[in-house]
mmCIF file of C-alpha atoms and ligand atoms in Angstrom:
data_model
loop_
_atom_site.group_PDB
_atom_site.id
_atom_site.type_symbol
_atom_site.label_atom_id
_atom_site.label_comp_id
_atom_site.label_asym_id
_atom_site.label_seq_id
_atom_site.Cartn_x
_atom_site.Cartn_y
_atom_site.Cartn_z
ATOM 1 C CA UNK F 1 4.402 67.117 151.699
ATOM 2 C CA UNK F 2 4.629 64.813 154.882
ATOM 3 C CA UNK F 3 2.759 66.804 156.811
ATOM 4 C CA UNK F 4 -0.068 66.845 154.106
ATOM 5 C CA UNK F 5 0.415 63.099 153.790
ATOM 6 C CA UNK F 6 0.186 62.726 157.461
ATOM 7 C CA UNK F 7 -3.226 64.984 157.602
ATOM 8 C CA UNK F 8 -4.841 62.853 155.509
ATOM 9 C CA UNK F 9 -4.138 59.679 156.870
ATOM 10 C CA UNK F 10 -5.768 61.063 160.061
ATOM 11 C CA UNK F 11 -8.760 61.783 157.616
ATOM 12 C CA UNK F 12 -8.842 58.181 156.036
ATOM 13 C CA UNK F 13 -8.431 56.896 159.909
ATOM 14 C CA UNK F 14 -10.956 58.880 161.502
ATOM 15 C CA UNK F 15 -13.546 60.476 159.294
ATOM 16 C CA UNK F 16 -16.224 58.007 158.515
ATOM 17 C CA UNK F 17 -17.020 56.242 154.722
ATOM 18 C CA UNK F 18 -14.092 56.797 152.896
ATOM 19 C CA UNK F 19 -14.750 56.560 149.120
ATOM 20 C CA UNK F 20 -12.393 57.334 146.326
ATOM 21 C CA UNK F 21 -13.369 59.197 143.216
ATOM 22 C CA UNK F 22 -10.661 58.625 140.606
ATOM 23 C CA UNK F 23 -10.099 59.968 136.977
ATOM 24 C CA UNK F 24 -7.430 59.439 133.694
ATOM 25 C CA UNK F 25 -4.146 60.485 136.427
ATOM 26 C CA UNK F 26 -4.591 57.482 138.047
ATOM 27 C CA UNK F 27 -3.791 55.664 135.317
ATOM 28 C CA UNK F 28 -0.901 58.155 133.610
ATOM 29 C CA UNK F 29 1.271 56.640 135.314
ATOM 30 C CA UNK F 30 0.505 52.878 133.991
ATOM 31 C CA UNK F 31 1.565 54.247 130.483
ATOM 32 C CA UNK F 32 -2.108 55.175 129.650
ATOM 33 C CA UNK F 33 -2.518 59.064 128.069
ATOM 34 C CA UNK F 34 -5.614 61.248 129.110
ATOM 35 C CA UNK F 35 -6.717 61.132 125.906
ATOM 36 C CA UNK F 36 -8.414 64.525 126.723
ATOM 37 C CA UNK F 37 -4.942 66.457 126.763
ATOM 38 C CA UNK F 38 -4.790 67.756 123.386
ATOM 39 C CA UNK F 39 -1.877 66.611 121.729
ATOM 40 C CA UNK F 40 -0.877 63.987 123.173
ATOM 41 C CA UNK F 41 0.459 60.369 121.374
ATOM 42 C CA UNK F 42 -2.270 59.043 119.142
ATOM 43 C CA UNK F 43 -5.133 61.849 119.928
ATOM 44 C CA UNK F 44 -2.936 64.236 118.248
ATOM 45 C CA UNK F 45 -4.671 64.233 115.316
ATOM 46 C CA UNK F 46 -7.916 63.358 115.667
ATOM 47 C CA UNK F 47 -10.569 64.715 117.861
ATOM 48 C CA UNK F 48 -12.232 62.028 119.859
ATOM 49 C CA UNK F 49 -15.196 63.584 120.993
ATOM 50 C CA UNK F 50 -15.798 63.178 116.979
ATOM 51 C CA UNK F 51 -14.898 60.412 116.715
ATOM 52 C CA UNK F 52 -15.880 58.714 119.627
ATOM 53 C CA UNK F 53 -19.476 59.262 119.181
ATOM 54 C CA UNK F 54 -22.268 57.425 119.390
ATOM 55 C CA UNK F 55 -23.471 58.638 116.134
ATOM 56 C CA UNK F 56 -20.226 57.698 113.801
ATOM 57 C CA UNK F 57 -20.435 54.026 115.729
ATOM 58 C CA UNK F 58 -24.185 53.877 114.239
ATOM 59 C CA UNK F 59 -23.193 55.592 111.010
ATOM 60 C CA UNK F 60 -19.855 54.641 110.361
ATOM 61 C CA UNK F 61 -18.399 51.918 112.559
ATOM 62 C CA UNK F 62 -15.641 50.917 110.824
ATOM 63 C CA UNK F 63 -14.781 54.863 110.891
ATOM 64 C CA UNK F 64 -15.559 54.327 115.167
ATOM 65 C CA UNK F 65 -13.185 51.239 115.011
ATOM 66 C CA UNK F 66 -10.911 52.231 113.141
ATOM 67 C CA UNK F 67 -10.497 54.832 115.852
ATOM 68 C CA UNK F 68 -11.664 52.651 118.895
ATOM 69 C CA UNK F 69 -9.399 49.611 117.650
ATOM 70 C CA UNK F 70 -6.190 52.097 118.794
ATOM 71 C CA UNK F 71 -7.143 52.584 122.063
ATOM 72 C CA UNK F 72 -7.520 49.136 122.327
ATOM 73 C CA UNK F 73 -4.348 48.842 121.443
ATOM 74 C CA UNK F 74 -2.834 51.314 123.943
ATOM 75 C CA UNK F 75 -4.442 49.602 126.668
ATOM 76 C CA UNK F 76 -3.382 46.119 125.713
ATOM 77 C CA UNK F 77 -0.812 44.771 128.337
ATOM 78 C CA UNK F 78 -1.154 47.850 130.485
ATOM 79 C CA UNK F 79 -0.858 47.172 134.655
ATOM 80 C CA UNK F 80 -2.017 48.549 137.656
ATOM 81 C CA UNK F 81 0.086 50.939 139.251
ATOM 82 C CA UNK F 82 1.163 51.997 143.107
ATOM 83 C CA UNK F 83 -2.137 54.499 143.287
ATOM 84 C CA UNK F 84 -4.503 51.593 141.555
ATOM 85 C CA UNK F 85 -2.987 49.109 144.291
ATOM 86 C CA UNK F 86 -2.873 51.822 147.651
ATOM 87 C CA UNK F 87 -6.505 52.101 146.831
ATOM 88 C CA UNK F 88 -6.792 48.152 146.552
ATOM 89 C CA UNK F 89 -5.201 47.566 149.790
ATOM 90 C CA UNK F 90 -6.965 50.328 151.506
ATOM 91 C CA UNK F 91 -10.014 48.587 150.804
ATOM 92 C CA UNK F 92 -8.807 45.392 152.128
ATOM 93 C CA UNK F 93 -8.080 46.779 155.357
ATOM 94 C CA UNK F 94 -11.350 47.908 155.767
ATOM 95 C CA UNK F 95 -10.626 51.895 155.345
ATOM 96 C CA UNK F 96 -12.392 52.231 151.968
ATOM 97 C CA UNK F 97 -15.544 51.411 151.455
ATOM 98 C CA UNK F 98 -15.515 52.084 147.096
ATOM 99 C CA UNK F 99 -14.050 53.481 144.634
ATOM 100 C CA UNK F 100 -16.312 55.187 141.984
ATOM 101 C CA UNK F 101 -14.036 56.079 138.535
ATOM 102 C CA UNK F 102 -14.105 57.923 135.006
ATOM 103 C CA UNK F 103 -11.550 55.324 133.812
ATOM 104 C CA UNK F 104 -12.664 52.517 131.181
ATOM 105 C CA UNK F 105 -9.679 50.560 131.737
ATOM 106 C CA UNK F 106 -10.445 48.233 134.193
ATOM 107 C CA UNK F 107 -7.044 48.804 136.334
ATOM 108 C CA UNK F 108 -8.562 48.965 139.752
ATOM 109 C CA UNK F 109 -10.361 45.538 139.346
ATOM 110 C CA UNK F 110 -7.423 44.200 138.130
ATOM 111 C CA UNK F 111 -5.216 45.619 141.050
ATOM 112 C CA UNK F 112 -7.729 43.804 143.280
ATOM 113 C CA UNK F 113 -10.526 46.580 144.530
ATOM 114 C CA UNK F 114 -13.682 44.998 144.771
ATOM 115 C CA UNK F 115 -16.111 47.779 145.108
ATOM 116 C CA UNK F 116 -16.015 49.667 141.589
ATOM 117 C CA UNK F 117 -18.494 51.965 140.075
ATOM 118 C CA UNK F 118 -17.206 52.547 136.309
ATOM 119 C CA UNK F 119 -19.207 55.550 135.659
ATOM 120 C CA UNK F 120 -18.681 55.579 131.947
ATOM 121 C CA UNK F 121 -18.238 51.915 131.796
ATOM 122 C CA UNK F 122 -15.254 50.042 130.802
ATOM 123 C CA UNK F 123 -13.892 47.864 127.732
ATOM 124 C CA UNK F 124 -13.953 44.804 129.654
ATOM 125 C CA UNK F 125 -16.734 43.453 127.244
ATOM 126 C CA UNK F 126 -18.412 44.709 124.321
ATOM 127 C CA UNK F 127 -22.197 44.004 123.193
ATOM 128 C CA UNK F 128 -24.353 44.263 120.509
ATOM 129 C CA UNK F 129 -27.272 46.223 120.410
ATOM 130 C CA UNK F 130 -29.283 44.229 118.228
ATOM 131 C CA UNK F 131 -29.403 41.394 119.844
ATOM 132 C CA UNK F 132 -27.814 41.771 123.288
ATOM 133 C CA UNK F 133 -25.395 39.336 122.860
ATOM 134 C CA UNK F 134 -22.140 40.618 125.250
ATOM 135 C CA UNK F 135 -18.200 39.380 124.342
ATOM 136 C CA UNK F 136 -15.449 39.588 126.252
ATOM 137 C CA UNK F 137 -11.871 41.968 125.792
ATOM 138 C CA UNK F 138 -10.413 39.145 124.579
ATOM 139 C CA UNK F 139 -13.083 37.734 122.170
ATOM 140 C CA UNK F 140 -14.089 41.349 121.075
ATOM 141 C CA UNK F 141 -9.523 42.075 119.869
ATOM 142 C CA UNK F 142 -10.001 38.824 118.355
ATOM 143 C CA UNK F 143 -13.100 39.981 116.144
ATOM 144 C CA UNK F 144 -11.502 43.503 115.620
ATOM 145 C CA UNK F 145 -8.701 41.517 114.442
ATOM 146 C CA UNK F 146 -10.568 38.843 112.174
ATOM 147 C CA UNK F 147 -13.495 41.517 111.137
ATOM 148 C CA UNK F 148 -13.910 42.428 107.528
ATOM 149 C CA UNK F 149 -13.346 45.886 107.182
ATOM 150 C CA UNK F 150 -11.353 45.849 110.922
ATOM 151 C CA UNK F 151 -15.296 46.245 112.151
ATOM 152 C CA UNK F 152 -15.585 43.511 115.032
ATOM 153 C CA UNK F 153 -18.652 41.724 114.704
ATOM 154 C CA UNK F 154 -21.427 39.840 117.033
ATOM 155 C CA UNK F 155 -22.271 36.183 115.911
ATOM 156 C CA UNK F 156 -25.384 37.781 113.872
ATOM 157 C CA UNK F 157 -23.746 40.290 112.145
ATOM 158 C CA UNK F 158 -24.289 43.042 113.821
ATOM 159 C CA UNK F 159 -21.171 45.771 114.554
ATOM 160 C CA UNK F 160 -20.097 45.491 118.512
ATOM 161 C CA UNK F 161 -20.014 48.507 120.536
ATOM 162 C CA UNK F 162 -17.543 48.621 123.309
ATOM 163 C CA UNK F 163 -19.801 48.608 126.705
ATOM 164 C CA UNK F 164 -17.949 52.430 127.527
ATOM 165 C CA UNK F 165 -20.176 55.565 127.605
ATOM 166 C CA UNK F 166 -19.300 56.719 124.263
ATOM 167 C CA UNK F 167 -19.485 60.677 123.558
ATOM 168 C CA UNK F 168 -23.019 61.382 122.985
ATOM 169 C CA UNK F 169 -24.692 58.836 124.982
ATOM 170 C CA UNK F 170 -26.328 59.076 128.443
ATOM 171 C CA UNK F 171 -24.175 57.809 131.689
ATOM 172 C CA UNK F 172 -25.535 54.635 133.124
ATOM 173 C CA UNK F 173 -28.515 55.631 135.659
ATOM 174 C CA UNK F 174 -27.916 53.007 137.821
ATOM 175 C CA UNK F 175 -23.879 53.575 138.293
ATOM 176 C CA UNK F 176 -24.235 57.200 138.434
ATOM 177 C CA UNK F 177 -27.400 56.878 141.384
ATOM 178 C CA UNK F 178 -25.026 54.142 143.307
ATOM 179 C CA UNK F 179 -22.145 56.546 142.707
ATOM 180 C CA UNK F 180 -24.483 59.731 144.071
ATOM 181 C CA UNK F 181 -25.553 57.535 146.953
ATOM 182 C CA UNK F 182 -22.088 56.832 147.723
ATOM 183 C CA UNK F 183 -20.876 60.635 147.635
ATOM 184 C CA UNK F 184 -23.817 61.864 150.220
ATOM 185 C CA UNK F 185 -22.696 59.024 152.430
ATOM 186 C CA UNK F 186 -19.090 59.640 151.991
ATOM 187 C CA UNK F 187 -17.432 61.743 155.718
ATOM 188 C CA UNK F 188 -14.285 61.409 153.304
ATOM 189 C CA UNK F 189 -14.015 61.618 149.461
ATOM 190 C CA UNK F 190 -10.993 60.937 148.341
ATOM 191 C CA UNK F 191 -10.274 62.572 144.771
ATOM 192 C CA UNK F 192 -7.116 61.367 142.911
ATOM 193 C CA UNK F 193 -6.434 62.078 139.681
ATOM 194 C CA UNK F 194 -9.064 63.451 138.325
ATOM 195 C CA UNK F 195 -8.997 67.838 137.172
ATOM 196 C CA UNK F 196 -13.060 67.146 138.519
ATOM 197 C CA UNK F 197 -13.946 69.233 135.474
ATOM 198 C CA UNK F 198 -16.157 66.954 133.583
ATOM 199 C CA UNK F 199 -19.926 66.172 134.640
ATOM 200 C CA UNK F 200 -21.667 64.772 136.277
ATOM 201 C CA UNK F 201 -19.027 63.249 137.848
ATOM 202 C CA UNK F 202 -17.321 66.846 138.705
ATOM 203 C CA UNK F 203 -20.813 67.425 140.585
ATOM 204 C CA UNK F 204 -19.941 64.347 143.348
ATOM 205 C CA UNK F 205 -17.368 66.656 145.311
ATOM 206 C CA UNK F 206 -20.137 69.151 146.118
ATOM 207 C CA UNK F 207 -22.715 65.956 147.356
ATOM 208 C CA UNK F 208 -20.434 64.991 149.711
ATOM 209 C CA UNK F 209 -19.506 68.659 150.849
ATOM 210 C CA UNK F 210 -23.407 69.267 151.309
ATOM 211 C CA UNK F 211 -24.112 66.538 152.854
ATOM 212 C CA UNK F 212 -21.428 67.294 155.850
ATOM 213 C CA UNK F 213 -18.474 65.154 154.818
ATOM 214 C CA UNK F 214 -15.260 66.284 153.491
ATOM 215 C CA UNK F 215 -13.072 65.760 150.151
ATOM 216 C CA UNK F 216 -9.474 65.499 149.724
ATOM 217 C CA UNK F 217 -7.149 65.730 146.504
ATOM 218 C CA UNK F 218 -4.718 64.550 144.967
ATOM 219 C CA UNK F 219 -4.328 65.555 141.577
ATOM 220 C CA UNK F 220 -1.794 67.844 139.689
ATOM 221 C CA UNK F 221 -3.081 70.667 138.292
ATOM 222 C CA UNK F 222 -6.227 73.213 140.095
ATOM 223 C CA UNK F 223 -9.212 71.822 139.938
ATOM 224 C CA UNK F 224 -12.658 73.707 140.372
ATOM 225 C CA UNK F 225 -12.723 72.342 144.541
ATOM 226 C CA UNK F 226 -8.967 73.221 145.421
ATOM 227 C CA UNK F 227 -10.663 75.945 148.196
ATOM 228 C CA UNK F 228 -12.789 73.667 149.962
ATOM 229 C CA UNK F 229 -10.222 70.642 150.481
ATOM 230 C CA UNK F 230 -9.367 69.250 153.551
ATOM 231 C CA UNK F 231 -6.559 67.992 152.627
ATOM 232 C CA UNK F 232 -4.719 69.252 148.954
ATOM 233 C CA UNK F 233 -1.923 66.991 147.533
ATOM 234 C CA UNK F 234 -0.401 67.733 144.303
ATOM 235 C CA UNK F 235 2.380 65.924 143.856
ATOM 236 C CA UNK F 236 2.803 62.294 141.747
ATOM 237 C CA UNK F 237 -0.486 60.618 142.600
ATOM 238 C CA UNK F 238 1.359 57.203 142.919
ATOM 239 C CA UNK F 239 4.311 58.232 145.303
ATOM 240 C CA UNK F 240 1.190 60.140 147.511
ATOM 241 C CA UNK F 241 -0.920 57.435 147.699
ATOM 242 C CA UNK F 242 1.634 55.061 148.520
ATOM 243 C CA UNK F 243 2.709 57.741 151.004
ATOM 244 C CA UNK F 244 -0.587 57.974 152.510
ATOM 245 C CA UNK F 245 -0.813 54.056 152.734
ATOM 246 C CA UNK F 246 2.362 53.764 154.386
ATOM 247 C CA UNK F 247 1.335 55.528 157.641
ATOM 248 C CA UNK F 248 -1.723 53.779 158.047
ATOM 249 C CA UNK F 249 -0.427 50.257 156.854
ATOM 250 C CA UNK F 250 0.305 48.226 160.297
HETATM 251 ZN ZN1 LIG X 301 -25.967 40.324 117.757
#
């Protein structure tokens, strides 16, 4: 794989905007399932696109929460990893200029990259949609905790919604145009993680190939763009990132 690794280093160095496009194998490897493998841990027996819908959260939240309040759980405590914190410091040395991700787990703010778009937002805070009031992680466990009926609750009464793009609803306009803006720009998109299978985000790869840039990924498993890669890495997504980093780090 060096010789991969070392390709794409020349890429990061010498192609232009670099931005990252990450999805749920960034964060396997901080303990968190792709809870769109079927079968794995706690989506075994349940199908979350059901579940996770906008319309059981109107019709039946504590149904949604009862749901929601696990995957809560299974991200409580959970770290950045080596891939969350090559991108971080790639950024910091002035080689990256964003990274745009499916994730809702917050992981590459909290491994220190500054330029996120959270394309189907992230459970960093939760809101209400009757009166707008927004709570924080920690405020909205403490309410899922406290909640009659395990249904977290907004000062008013209403049911909170977690501020992710739940199954059913619309992406956020404004992310998705900043992320589309940032694809066309891109003379390097860097794709890690992600199977680029589910839209729209699956149609960034093909904005920045249009637009005259190029994409690279690292991901394991073929994904729909393997054929028009600069660079294809397919090993652990941690140890190549960390790879990658290492011959470009001073
Ligand atoms: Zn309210």
């Amino acid at each position: 794989m060096s010789a991969a690794h070392d390709r794409l280093a020349e890429l990061i160095r010498s192609a232009g905007p670099v931005v990252a496009l990450t999805g749920a194998g960034v964060s396997v490897p901080s303990g968190i399932p792709d809870f769109r493998t079927p079968g794995t841990g706690l989506w075994a027996n349940v199908d979350p696109m059901e579940v996770a819908h906008i319309s059981v959260w109107r019709r039946d939240p504590g149904r949604f929460w009862a749901f929601y309040g696990q995957r809560f759980a299974a991200l409580e405590g959970k770290r950045p990893n080596g891939a969350h914190h090559a991108l971080a410091e790639l950024e910091r040395q002035g080689r990256l200029d964003a990274v745009i991700t499916q994730n809702i787990d917050g992981l590459h703010a909290a491994a220190g990259s500054r330029e996120v778009i959270e394309v189907h937002g992230s459970i960093a805070t939760a809101s209400c949609l009757a009166c707008g009031r927004r709570y924080s992680l920690a405020d909205t466990r403490a309410r899922l905790e406290a909640g009659a009926g395990g249904i977290p609750r907004c000062d008013c009464g209403q049911p909170l919604k977690p501020d992710v793009v739940l199954f059913g609803e619309l992406l956020d306009e404004a992310a998705m145009s900043r992320a589309a803006a940032l694809a066309a720009g891109a003379g390097l998109l860097l794709c890690a993680g992600s199977s680029l299978e589910v839209y729209p985000v699956a149609g960034l790869p093909d904005v920045t190939l249009e637009a005259g840039g190029r994409i690279a990924i690292a991901t394991k498993g073929a994904t729909p763009f393997d054929a028009h890669a600069a660079v294809r890495l397919d090993g652990d997504v941690e140890e190549d990132l960390q790879a990658v980093l290492a011959r470009l780090s001073p």
